[in-house]
Amino acid sequence: MSVSAPPAAISELRERIARLEGGSARERTVLPFGVAAIDRVLPGGGLAFGGLHEIAGGGNGAVDGAAAALFAAGIAARTVGKVLWCVTRPDLFAPAIEQAGLPPGRVIYVEAGDEKSVLACFEEGLRGGFGAVVAEIARLSMTASRRLQLAAESSGAIGIAIRRWRRQTEATDFGQPTASETRWRVSVLPSTPLPVQGIGRARWHLELIRCRAGESADFIVEACDAKGRIALPSDVAARPLQKEIGRRRASAGGAARSCRP
């Protein structure tokens, strides 16, 4: 006859597991998206503070890469305090970042010479009291991601690694395991239809392809507004995702906003 463990023993076991994983036994705070369909699939109802999160464009082109940067900017915009943004190439388009809710006065840009320097700045920034730290990197090893995760846990900041590749061969690194809390992929869709001539609000196919203690999911969303918030389009709320993706593939056109010149 099996005997169930007492609640105290279960609680102690959970705390030991959390310590072994490098987490904290206390409840962690989160940054909700404000979109119920997304928040309910994330542990705690949002992106965890004190954690590393990865974002990549869904394709190889600059348009999807720009969408990934805007998604990261929207997340950083909804944190409190200064934001550190580390790059290796001086091609970030600040006016577009501001349209995603992140004004120049809140951002400190660091241009490093190579990825090793970017990772060093990333880690130091996560320990430096910023609300969020964003870094554009191609490769992210388990060792490096673990250091970044621990640095984020020590300060409670949100770390965002934008995976950006110079060569297609580097893209395979995105499939390798890391210590990040979540991993996202952003692809541009045709913009929101308007009743008059013009370009509507940009839309994205947002994929949560990895979530610690959670499940993967797909969403059709409207791009970040001036406050950094995404939204669920009303005309696709009840439409199956695959139908919307089919519309994207069948469409020869579509508008996209880019955050790079």
PDB file of C-alpha atoms in Angstrom:
ATOM      1  CA  MET A   1       0.000   0.000   0.000  1.00  0.00           C
ATOM      2  CA  SER A   2       1.442   3.357  -1.056  1.00  0.00           C
ATOM      3  CA  VAL A   3       1.739   6.179   1.454  1.00  0.00           C
ATOM      4  CA  SER A   4       1.602   9.791   0.271  1.00  0.00           C
ATOM      5  CA  ALA A   5       4.305  12.162   1.464  1.00  0.00           C
ATOM      6  CA  PRO A   6       3.272  14.796   4.018  1.00  0.00           C
ATOM      7  CA  PRO A   7       2.882  18.392   2.712  1.00  0.00           C
ATOM      8  CA  ALA A   8       5.934  19.562   4.694  1.00  0.00           C
ATOM      9  CA  ALA A   9       8.149  17.008   2.959  1.00  0.00           C
ATOM     10  CA  ILE A  10       6.852  18.001  -0.472  1.00  0.00           C
ATOM     11  CA  SER A  11       7.456  21.680   0.274  1.00  0.00           C
ATOM     12  CA  GLU A  12      11.000  20.974   1.423  1.00  0.00           C
ATOM     13  CA  LEU A  13      11.688  18.912  -1.700  1.00  0.00           C
ATOM     14  CA  ARG A  14      10.474  21.746  -3.941  1.00  0.00           C
ATOM     15  CA  GLU A  15      12.748  24.213  -2.157  1.00  0.00           C
ATOM     16  CA  ARG A  16      15.740  21.884  -2.577  1.00  0.00           C
ATOM     17  CA  ILE A  17      15.001  21.504  -6.296  1.00  0.00           C
ATOM     18  CA  ALA A  18      14.748  25.288  -6.663  1.00  0.00           C
ATOM     19  CA  ARG A  19      18.112  25.773  -4.968  1.00  0.00           C
ATOM     20  CA  LEU A  20      19.721  23.123  -7.174  1.00  0.00           C
ATOM     21  CA  GLU A  21      18.348  24.890 -10.273  1.00  0.00           C
ATOM     22  CA  GLY A  22      19.802  28.154  -9.068  1.00  0.00           C
ATOM     23  CA  GLY A  23      16.399  29.629  -8.348  1.00  0.00           C
ATOM     24  CA  SER A  24      15.034  31.199  -5.213  1.00  0.00           C
ATOM     25  CA  ALA A  25      12.657  29.571  -2.797  1.00  0.00           C
ATOM     26  CA  ARG A  26      10.747  32.829  -2.454  1.00  0.00           C
ATOM     27  CA  GLU A  27       8.060  33.793  -4.916  1.00  0.00           C
ATOM     28  CA  ARG A  28       9.440  35.596  -7.967  1.00  0.00           C
ATOM     29  CA  THR A  29       7.888  38.693  -9.483  1.00  0.00           C
ATOM     30  CA  VAL A  30       6.883  38.756 -13.128  1.00  0.00           C
ATOM     31  CA  LEU A  31       6.198  41.261 -15.892  1.00  0.00           C
ATOM     32  CA  PRO A  32       2.816  40.396 -17.443  1.00  0.00           C
ATOM     33  CA  PHE A  33       2.081  41.159 -21.083  1.00  0.00           C
ATOM     34  CA  GLY A  34      -1.469  42.154 -20.254  1.00  0.00           C
ATOM     35  CA  VAL A  35      -2.738  39.622 -22.819  1.00  0.00           C
ATOM     36  CA  ALA A  36      -4.564  36.825 -21.024  1.00  0.00           C
ATOM     37  CA  ALA A  37      -3.863  34.216 -23.712  1.00  0.00           C
ATOM     38  CA  ILE A  38      -0.103  34.753 -23.306  1.00  0.00           C
ATOM     39  CA  ASP A  39       0.112  35.373 -19.564  1.00  0.00           C
ATOM     40  CA  ARG A  40      -1.749  32.192 -18.666  1.00  0.00           C
ATOM     41  CA  VAL A  41       0.854  29.969 -20.361  1.00  0.00           C
ATOM     42  CA  LEU A  42       3.757  31.660 -18.543  1.00  0.00           C
ATOM     43  CA  PRO A  43       4.604  30.478 -15.005  1.00  0.00           C
ATOM     44  CA  GLY A  44       3.463  33.166 -12.593  1.00  0.00           C
ATOM     45  CA  GLY A  45       1.520  34.979 -15.303  1.00  0.00           C
ATOM     46  CA  GLY A  46       4.345  36.835 -17.051  1.00  0.00           C
ATOM     47  CA  LEU A  47       8.040  37.091 -17.851  1.00  0.00           C
ATOM     48  CA  ALA A  48      10.110  36.399 -14.768  1.00  0.00           C
ATOM     49  CA  PHE A  49      12.226  39.181 -13.338  1.00  0.00           C
ATOM     50  CA  GLY A  50      15.666  37.968 -12.386  1.00  0.00           C
ATOM     51  CA  GLY A  51      15.840  35.791 -15.472  1.00  0.00           C
ATOM     52  CA  LEU A  52      17.318  35.506 -18.958  1.00  0.00           C
ATOM     53  CA  HIS A  53      15.020  35.482 -21.990  1.00  0.00           C
ATOM     54  CA  GLU A  54      15.942  34.848 -25.636  1.00  0.00           C
ATOM     55  CA  ILE A  55      14.326  36.400 -28.719  1.00  0.00           C
ATOM     56  CA  ALA A  56      15.060  35.743 -32.404  1.00  0.00           C
ATOM     57  CA  GLY A  57      13.535  36.667 -35.731  1.00  0.00           C
ATOM     58  CA  GLY A  58      11.526  33.924 -37.363  1.00  0.00           C
ATOM     59  CA  GLY A  59      13.330  34.254 -40.700  1.00  0.00           C
ATOM     60  CA  ASN A  60      16.741  35.137 -42.037  1.00  0.00           C
ATOM     61  CA  GLY A  61      15.832  38.623 -43.261  1.00  0.00           C
ATOM     62  CA  ALA A  62      16.180  42.027 -41.646  1.00  0.00           C
ATOM     63  CA  VAL A  63      12.412  42.468 -41.304  1.00  0.00           C
ATOM     64  CA  ASP A  64      11.912  39.595 -38.859  1.00  0.00           C
ATOM     65  CA  GLY A  65      15.119  40.601 -37.088  1.00  0.00           C
ATOM     66  CA  ALA A  66      13.751  44.112 -36.658  1.00  0.00           C
ATOM     67  CA  ALA A  67      10.516  42.705 -35.240  1.00  0.00           C
ATOM     68  CA  ALA A  68      12.529  40.757 -32.668  1.00  0.00           C
ATOM     69  CA  ALA A  69      14.290  43.975 -31.622  1.00  0.00           C
ATOM     70  CA  LEU A  70      10.967  45.813 -31.320  1.00  0.00           C
ATOM     71  CA  PHE A  71       9.507  42.995 -29.230  1.00  0.00           C
ATOM     72  CA  ALA A  72      12.519  43.235 -26.915  1.00  0.00           C
ATOM     73  CA  ALA A  73      12.159  47.019 -26.741  1.00  0.00           C
ATOM     74  CA  GLY A  74       8.509  46.692 -25.756  1.00  0.00           C
ATOM     75  CA  ILE A  75       9.418  44.370 -22.901  1.00  0.00           C
ATOM     76  CA  ALA A  76      12.208  46.647 -21.698  1.00  0.00           C
ATOM     77  CA  ALA A  77       9.926  49.676 -21.965  1.00  0.00           C
ATOM     78  CA  ARG A  78       7.560  48.221 -19.375  1.00  0.00           C
ATOM     79  CA  THR A  79      10.285  47.794 -16.759  1.00  0.00           C
ATOM     80  CA  VAL A  80      11.302  50.501 -14.293  1.00  0.00           C
ATOM     81  CA  GLY A  81      14.623  52.325 -14.520  1.00  0.00           C
ATOM     82  CA  LYS A  82      17.354  52.644 -17.106  1.00  0.00           C
ATOM     83  CA  VAL A  83      17.869  50.094 -19.879  1.00  0.00           C
ATOM     84  CA  LEU A  84      21.290  48.951 -21.087  1.00  0.00           C
ATOM     85  CA  TRP A  85      21.430  47.887 -24.754  1.00  0.00           C
ATOM     86  CA  CYS A  86      24.632  46.176 -25.975  1.00  0.00           C
ATOM     87  CA  VAL A  87      25.445  45.772 -29.680  1.00  0.00           C
ATOM     88  CA  THR A  88      28.373  44.902 -31.922  1.00  0.00           C
ATOM     89  CA  ARG A  89      27.070  46.798 -34.963  1.00  0.00           C
ATOM     90  CA  PRO A  90      25.936  50.469 -34.902  1.00  0.00           C
ATOM     91  CA  ASP A  91      22.756  49.888 -36.921  1.00  0.00           C
ATOM     92  CA  LEU A  92      20.067  50.094 -34.247  1.00  0.00           C
ATOM     93  CA  PHE A  93      17.384  52.605 -35.310  1.00  0.00           C
ATOM     94  CA  ALA A  94      16.577  54.519 -32.110  1.00  0.00           C
ATOM     95  CA  PRO A  95      13.415  56.309 -33.412  1.00  0.00           C
ATOM     96  CA  ALA A  96      11.727  52.940 -34.016  1.00  0.00           C
ATOM     97  CA  ILE A  97      12.750  51.770 -30.549  1.00  0.00           C
ATOM     98  CA  GLU A  98      11.096  54.904 -29.178  1.00  0.00           C
ATOM     99  CA  GLN A  99       7.887  54.054 -31.059  1.00  0.00           C
ATOM    100  CA  ALA A 100       7.879  50.763 -29.127  1.00  0.00           C
ATOM    101  CA  GLY A 101       7.774  52.729 -25.862  1.00  0.00           C
ATOM    102  CA  LEU A 102      11.491  53.079 -25.102  1.00  0.00           C
ATOM    103  CA  PRO A 103      12.577  56.760 -25.342  1.00  0.00           C
ATOM    104  CA  PRO A 104      16.273  57.674 -25.793  1.00  0.00           C
ATOM    105  CA  GLY A 105      16.477  59.147 -22.300  1.00  0.00           C
ATOM    106  CA  ARG A 106      15.997  55.708 -20.743  1.00  0.00           C
ATOM    107  CA  VAL A 107      18.520  53.816 -22.849  1.00  0.00           C
ATOM    108  CA  ILE A 108      22.290  53.550 -22.492  1.00  0.00           C
ATOM    109  CA  TYR A 109      23.806  52.100 -25.650  1.00  0.00           C
ATOM    110  CA  VAL A 110      27.068  50.178 -25.535  1.00  0.00           C
ATOM    111  CA  GLU A 111      28.847  49.339 -28.773  1.00  0.00           C
ATOM    112  CA  ALA A 112      31.344  46.540 -28.151  1.00  0.00           C
ATOM    113  CA  GLY A 113      33.911  45.336 -30.626  1.00  0.00           C
ATOM    114  CA  ASP A 114      33.037  41.650 -30.547  1.00  0.00           C
ATOM    115  CA  GLU A 115      30.653  39.150 -28.984  1.00  0.00           C
ATOM    116  CA  LYS A 116      33.001  38.315 -26.144  1.00  0.00           C
ATOM    117  CA  SER A 117      32.909  41.975 -25.098  1.00  0.00           C
ATOM    118  CA  VAL A 118      29.130  42.098 -25.523  1.00  0.00           C
ATOM    119  CA  LEU A 119      28.700  39.108 -23.218  1.00  0.00           C
ATOM    120  CA  ALA A 120      30.960  40.732 -20.627  1.00  0.00           C
ATOM    121  CA  CYS A 121      28.948  43.976 -20.785  1.00  0.00           C
ATOM    122  CA  PHE A 122      25.731  41.958 -20.669  1.00  0.00           C
ATOM    123  CA  GLU A 123      26.742  40.179 -17.485  1.00  0.00           C
ATOM    124  CA  GLU A 124      28.046  43.328 -15.761  1.00  0.00           C
ATOM    125  CA  GLY A 125      24.909  45.206 -16.758  1.00  0.00           C
ATOM    126  CA  LEU A 126      22.690  42.532 -15.211  1.00  0.00           C
ATOM    127  CA  ARG A 127      24.521  43.068 -11.940  1.00  0.00           C
ATOM    128  CA  GLY A 128      24.458  46.862 -12.251  1.00  0.00           C
ATOM    129  CA  GLY A 129      20.962  47.821 -11.158  1.00  0.00           C
ATOM    130  CA  PHE A 130      19.290  48.302 -14.557  1.00  0.00           C
ATOM    131  CA  GLY A 131      15.620  47.554 -15.053  1.00  0.00           C
ATOM    132  CA  ALA A 132      16.445  45.534 -18.159  1.00  0.00           C
ATOM    133  CA  VAL A 133      19.571  44.659 -20.115  1.00  0.00           C
ATOM    134  CA  VAL A 134      19.380  43.820 -23.830  1.00  0.00           C
ATOM    135  CA  ALA A 135      22.241  42.351 -25.849  1.00  0.00           C
ATOM    136  CA  GLU A 136      22.461  41.326 -29.498  1.00  0.00           C
ATOM    137  CA  ILE A 137      24.471  38.127 -29.817  1.00  0.00           C
ATOM    138  CA  ALA A 138      24.806  35.276 -32.292  1.00  0.00           C
ATOM    139  CA  ARG A 139      26.089  32.429 -30.147  1.00  0.00           C
ATOM    140  CA  LEU A 140      25.097  31.629 -26.587  1.00  0.00           C
ATOM    141  CA  SER A 141      26.643  28.618 -24.880  1.00  0.00           C
ATOM    142  CA  MET A 142      25.201  26.879 -21.855  1.00  0.00           C
ATOM    143  CA  THR A 143      28.083  28.195 -19.730  1.00  0.00           C
ATOM    144  CA  ALA A 144      27.592  31.795 -20.857  1.00  0.00           C
ATOM    145  CA  SER A 145      23.815  31.632 -20.463  1.00  0.00           C
ATOM    146  CA  ARG A 146      24.207  30.171 -16.998  1.00  0.00           C
ATOM    147  CA  ARG A 147      26.422  33.079 -15.955  1.00  0.00           C
ATOM    148  CA  LEU A 148      23.878  35.531 -17.349  1.00  0.00           C
ATOM    149  CA  GLN A 149      21.010  33.762 -15.597  1.00  0.00           C
ATOM    150  CA  LEU A 150      22.832  33.887 -12.263  1.00  0.00           C
ATOM    151  CA  ALA A 151      23.676  37.565 -12.782  1.00  0.00           C
ATOM    152  CA  ALA A 152      20.014  38.346 -13.477  1.00  0.00           C
ATOM    153  CA  GLU A 153      18.922  36.401 -10.404  1.00  0.00           C
ATOM    154  CA  SER A 154      21.345  38.363  -8.211  1.00  0.00           C
ATOM    155  CA  SER A 155      19.847  41.739  -9.187  1.00  0.00           C
ATOM    156  CA  GLY A 156      16.280  40.922 -10.174  1.00  0.00           C
ATOM    157  CA  ALA A 157      16.689  42.492 -13.627  1.00  0.00           C
ATOM    158  CA  ILE A 158      15.288  41.128 -16.870  1.00  0.00           C
ATOM    159  CA  GLY A 159      17.961  40.016 -19.322  1.00  0.00           C
ATOM    160  CA  ILE A 160      17.042  39.823 -23.008  1.00  0.00           C
ATOM    161  CA  ALA A 161      19.336  38.141 -25.515  1.00  0.00           C
ATOM    162  CA  ILE A 162      18.418  39.038 -29.094  1.00  0.00           C
ATOM    163  CA  ARG A 163      19.841  36.250 -31.221  1.00  0.00           C
ATOM    164  CA  ARG A 164      21.162  37.875 -34.378  1.00  0.00           C
ATOM    165  CA  TRP A 165      23.368  36.112 -36.933  1.00  0.00           C
ATOM    166  CA  ARG A 166      25.866  37.367 -39.469  1.00  0.00           C
ATOM    167  CA  ARG A 167      25.822  34.052 -41.356  1.00  0.00           C
ATOM    168  CA  GLN A 168      23.117  31.450 -41.798  1.00  0.00           C
ATOM    169  CA  THR A 169      25.391  28.744 -40.387  1.00  0.00           C
ATOM    170  CA  GLU A 170      25.271  30.508 -37.007  1.00  0.00           C
ATOM    171  CA  ALA A 171      21.476  30.189 -36.846  1.00  0.00           C
ATOM    172  CA  THR A 172      21.723  26.524 -35.877  1.00  0.00           C
ATOM    173  CA  ASP A 173      23.089  27.630 -32.499  1.00  0.00           C
ATOM    174  CA  PHE A 174      19.598  28.866 -31.589  1.00  0.00           C
ATOM    175  CA  GLY A 175      18.435  25.271 -31.259  1.00  0.00           C
ATOM    176  CA  GLN A 176      21.043  24.405 -28.650  1.00  0.00           C
ATOM    177  CA  PRO A 177      19.975  24.236 -24.974  1.00  0.00           C
ATOM    178  CA  THR A 178      20.639  27.236 -22.743  1.00  0.00           C
ATOM    179  CA  ALA A 179      19.779  28.301 -19.197  1.00  0.00           C
ATOM    180  CA  SER A 180      17.249  30.922 -20.315  1.00  0.00           C
ATOM    181  CA  GLU A 181      13.780  31.089 -18.772  1.00  0.00           C
ATOM    182  CA  THR A 182      12.002  31.550 -22.098  1.00  0.00           C
ATOM    183  CA  ARG A 183      12.836  31.489 -25.796  1.00  0.00           C
ATOM    184  CA  TRP A 184      10.764  33.430 -28.349  1.00  0.00           C
ATOM    185  CA  ARG A 185      10.629  33.690 -32.139  1.00  0.00           C
ATOM    186  CA  VAL A 186       8.988  36.634 -33.922  1.00  0.00           C
ATOM    187  CA  SER A 187       7.855  36.669 -37.553  1.00  0.00           C
ATOM    188  CA  VAL A 188       6.170  39.517 -39.412  1.00  0.00           C
ATOM    189  CA  LEU A 189       2.620  39.042 -40.724  1.00  0.00           C
ATOM    190  CA  PRO A 190       0.495  41.255 -42.983  1.00  0.00           C
ATOM    191  CA  SER A 191      -0.571  44.345 -41.074  1.00  0.00           C
ATOM    192  CA  THR A 192      -3.999  44.942 -39.559  1.00  0.00           C
ATOM    193  CA  PRO A 193      -6.603  45.616 -42.304  1.00  0.00           C
ATOM    194  CA  LEU A 194      -8.032  49.137 -42.392  1.00  0.00           C
ATOM    195  CA  PRO A 195     -11.441  50.259 -43.697  1.00  0.00           C
ATOM    196  CA  VAL A 196      -9.636  52.986 -45.685  1.00  0.00           C
ATOM    197  CA  GLN A 197      -6.451  53.111 -47.722  1.00  0.00           C
ATOM    198  CA  GLY A 198      -3.324  52.960 -45.604  1.00  0.00           C
ATOM    199  CA  ILE A 199      -1.139  50.724 -43.463  1.00  0.00           C
ATOM    200  CA  GLY A 200      -2.555  49.349 -40.238  1.00  0.00           C
ATOM    201  CA  ARG A 201      -0.802  48.277 -37.070  1.00  0.00           C
ATOM    202  CA  ALA A 202       1.923  45.708 -37.677  1.00  0.00           C
ATOM    203  CA  ARG A 203       1.215  42.099 -36.765  1.00  0.00           C
ATOM    204  CA  TRP A 204       3.522  39.344 -35.611  1.00  0.00           C
ATOM    205  CA  HIS A 205       3.469  35.591 -35.369  1.00  0.00           C
ATOM    206  CA  LEU A 206       4.833  35.195 -31.845  1.00  0.00           C
ATOM    207  CA  GLU A 207       6.154  31.751 -30.907  1.00  0.00           C
ATOM    208  CA  LEU A 208       7.033  30.734 -27.377  1.00  0.00           C
ATOM    209  CA  ILE A 209       9.253  27.816 -28.331  1.00  0.00           C
ATOM    210  CA  ARG A 210      10.680  27.139 -24.880  1.00  0.00           C
ATOM    211  CA  CYS A 211       9.461  27.967 -21.397  1.00  0.00           C
ATOM    212  CA  ARG A 212      10.952  26.648 -18.191  1.00  0.00           C
ATOM    213  CA  ALA A 213       8.223  24.906 -16.183  1.00  0.00           C
ATOM    214  CA  GLY A 214       5.774  25.716 -18.976  1.00  0.00           C
ATOM    215  CA  GLU A 215       4.687  24.710 -22.461  1.00  0.00           C
ATOM    216  CA  SER A 216       5.306  26.112 -25.926  1.00  0.00           C
ATOM    217  CA  ALA A 217       2.586  28.150 -27.639  1.00  0.00           C
ATOM    218  CA  ASP A 218       1.834  30.285 -30.710  1.00  0.00           C
ATOM    219  CA  PHE A 219       0.071  33.635 -30.919  1.00  0.00           C
ATOM    220  CA  ILE A 220      -1.013  36.164 -33.515  1.00  0.00           C
ATOM    221  CA  VAL A 221      -0.467  39.613 -31.980  1.00  0.00           C
ATOM    222  CA  GLU A 222      -0.416  43.250 -32.920  1.00  0.00           C
ATOM    223  CA  ALA A 223       3.024  44.837 -32.555  1.00  0.00           C
ATOM    224  CA  CYS A 224       4.099  46.987 -29.613  1.00  0.00           C
ATOM    225  CA  ASP A 225       2.357  50.322 -29.229  1.00  0.00           C
ATOM    226  CA  ALA A 226       3.841  53.535 -27.806  1.00  0.00           C
ATOM    227  CA  LYS A 227       3.728  52.023 -24.312  1.00  0.00           C
ATOM    228  CA  GLY A 228       5.437  48.790 -25.268  1.00  0.00           C
ATOM    229  CA  ARG A 229       2.271  46.715 -25.168  1.00  0.00           C
ATOM    230  CA  ILE A 230       1.244  44.058 -27.650  1.00  0.00           C
ATOM    231  CA  ALA A 231      -2.398  43.151 -28.246  1.00  0.00           C
ATOM    232  CA  LEU A 232      -4.477  40.293 -29.553  1.00  0.00           C
ATOM    233  CA  PRO A 233      -6.230  41.332 -32.815  1.00  0.00           C
ATOM    234  CA  SER A 234      -9.977  41.184 -32.412  1.00  0.00           C
ATOM    235  CA  ASP A 235     -10.525  39.679 -35.867  1.00  0.00           C
ATOM    236  CA  VAL A 236      -8.270  36.678 -35.168  1.00  0.00           C
ATOM    237  CA  ALA A 237      -9.227  36.054 -31.549  1.00  0.00           C
ATOM    238  CA  ALA A 238     -11.600  33.260 -32.555  1.00  0.00           C
ATOM    239  CA  ARG A 239      -9.765  32.169 -35.699  1.00  0.00           C
ATOM    240  CA  PRO A 240      -7.526  29.062 -35.646  1.00  0.00           C
ATOM    241  CA  LEU A 241      -3.842  29.944 -35.772  1.00  0.00           C
ATOM    242  CA  GLN A 242      -3.069  27.742 -38.768  1.00  0.00           C
ATOM    243  CA  LYS A 243      -5.658  29.572 -40.842  1.00  0.00           C
ATOM    244  CA  GLU A 244      -3.990  32.894 -40.129  1.00  0.00           C
ATOM    245  CA  ILE A 245      -0.551  31.478 -40.911  1.00  0.00           C
ATOM    246  CA  GLY A 246      -1.976  30.151 -44.163  1.00  0.00           C
ATOM    247  CA  ARG A 247      -3.126  33.664 -45.032  1.00  0.00           C
ATOM    248  CA  ARG A 248       0.410  34.880 -44.451  1.00  0.00           C
ATOM    249  CA  ARG A 249       1.908  32.290 -46.780  1.00  0.00           C
ATOM    250  CA  ALA A 250      -0.691  32.956 -49.457  1.00  0.00           C
ATOM    251  CA  SER A 251      -0.208  36.699 -49.331  1.00  0.00           C
ATOM    252  CA  ALA A 252       2.298  38.159 -51.737  1.00  0.00           C
ATOM    253  CA  GLY A 253       2.376  41.500 -50.000  1.00  0.00           C
ATOM    254  CA  GLY A 254       1.967  42.861 -46.525  1.00  0.00           C
ATOM    255  CA  ALA A 255       3.470  45.710 -44.639  1.00  0.00           C
ATOM    256  CA  ALA A 256       6.115  45.547 -41.984  1.00  0.00           C
ATOM    257  CA  ARG A 257       7.753  48.077 -39.790  1.00  0.00           C
ATOM    258  CA  SER A 258      11.521  47.938 -39.429  1.00  0.00           C
ATOM    259  CA  CYS A 259      13.615  49.311 -36.639  1.00  0.00           C
ATOM    260  CA  ARG A 260      16.709  49.386 -38.822  1.00  0.00           C
ATOM    261  CA  PRO A 261      17.391  51.807 -41.687  1.00  0.00           C
TER     262      PRO A 261
END
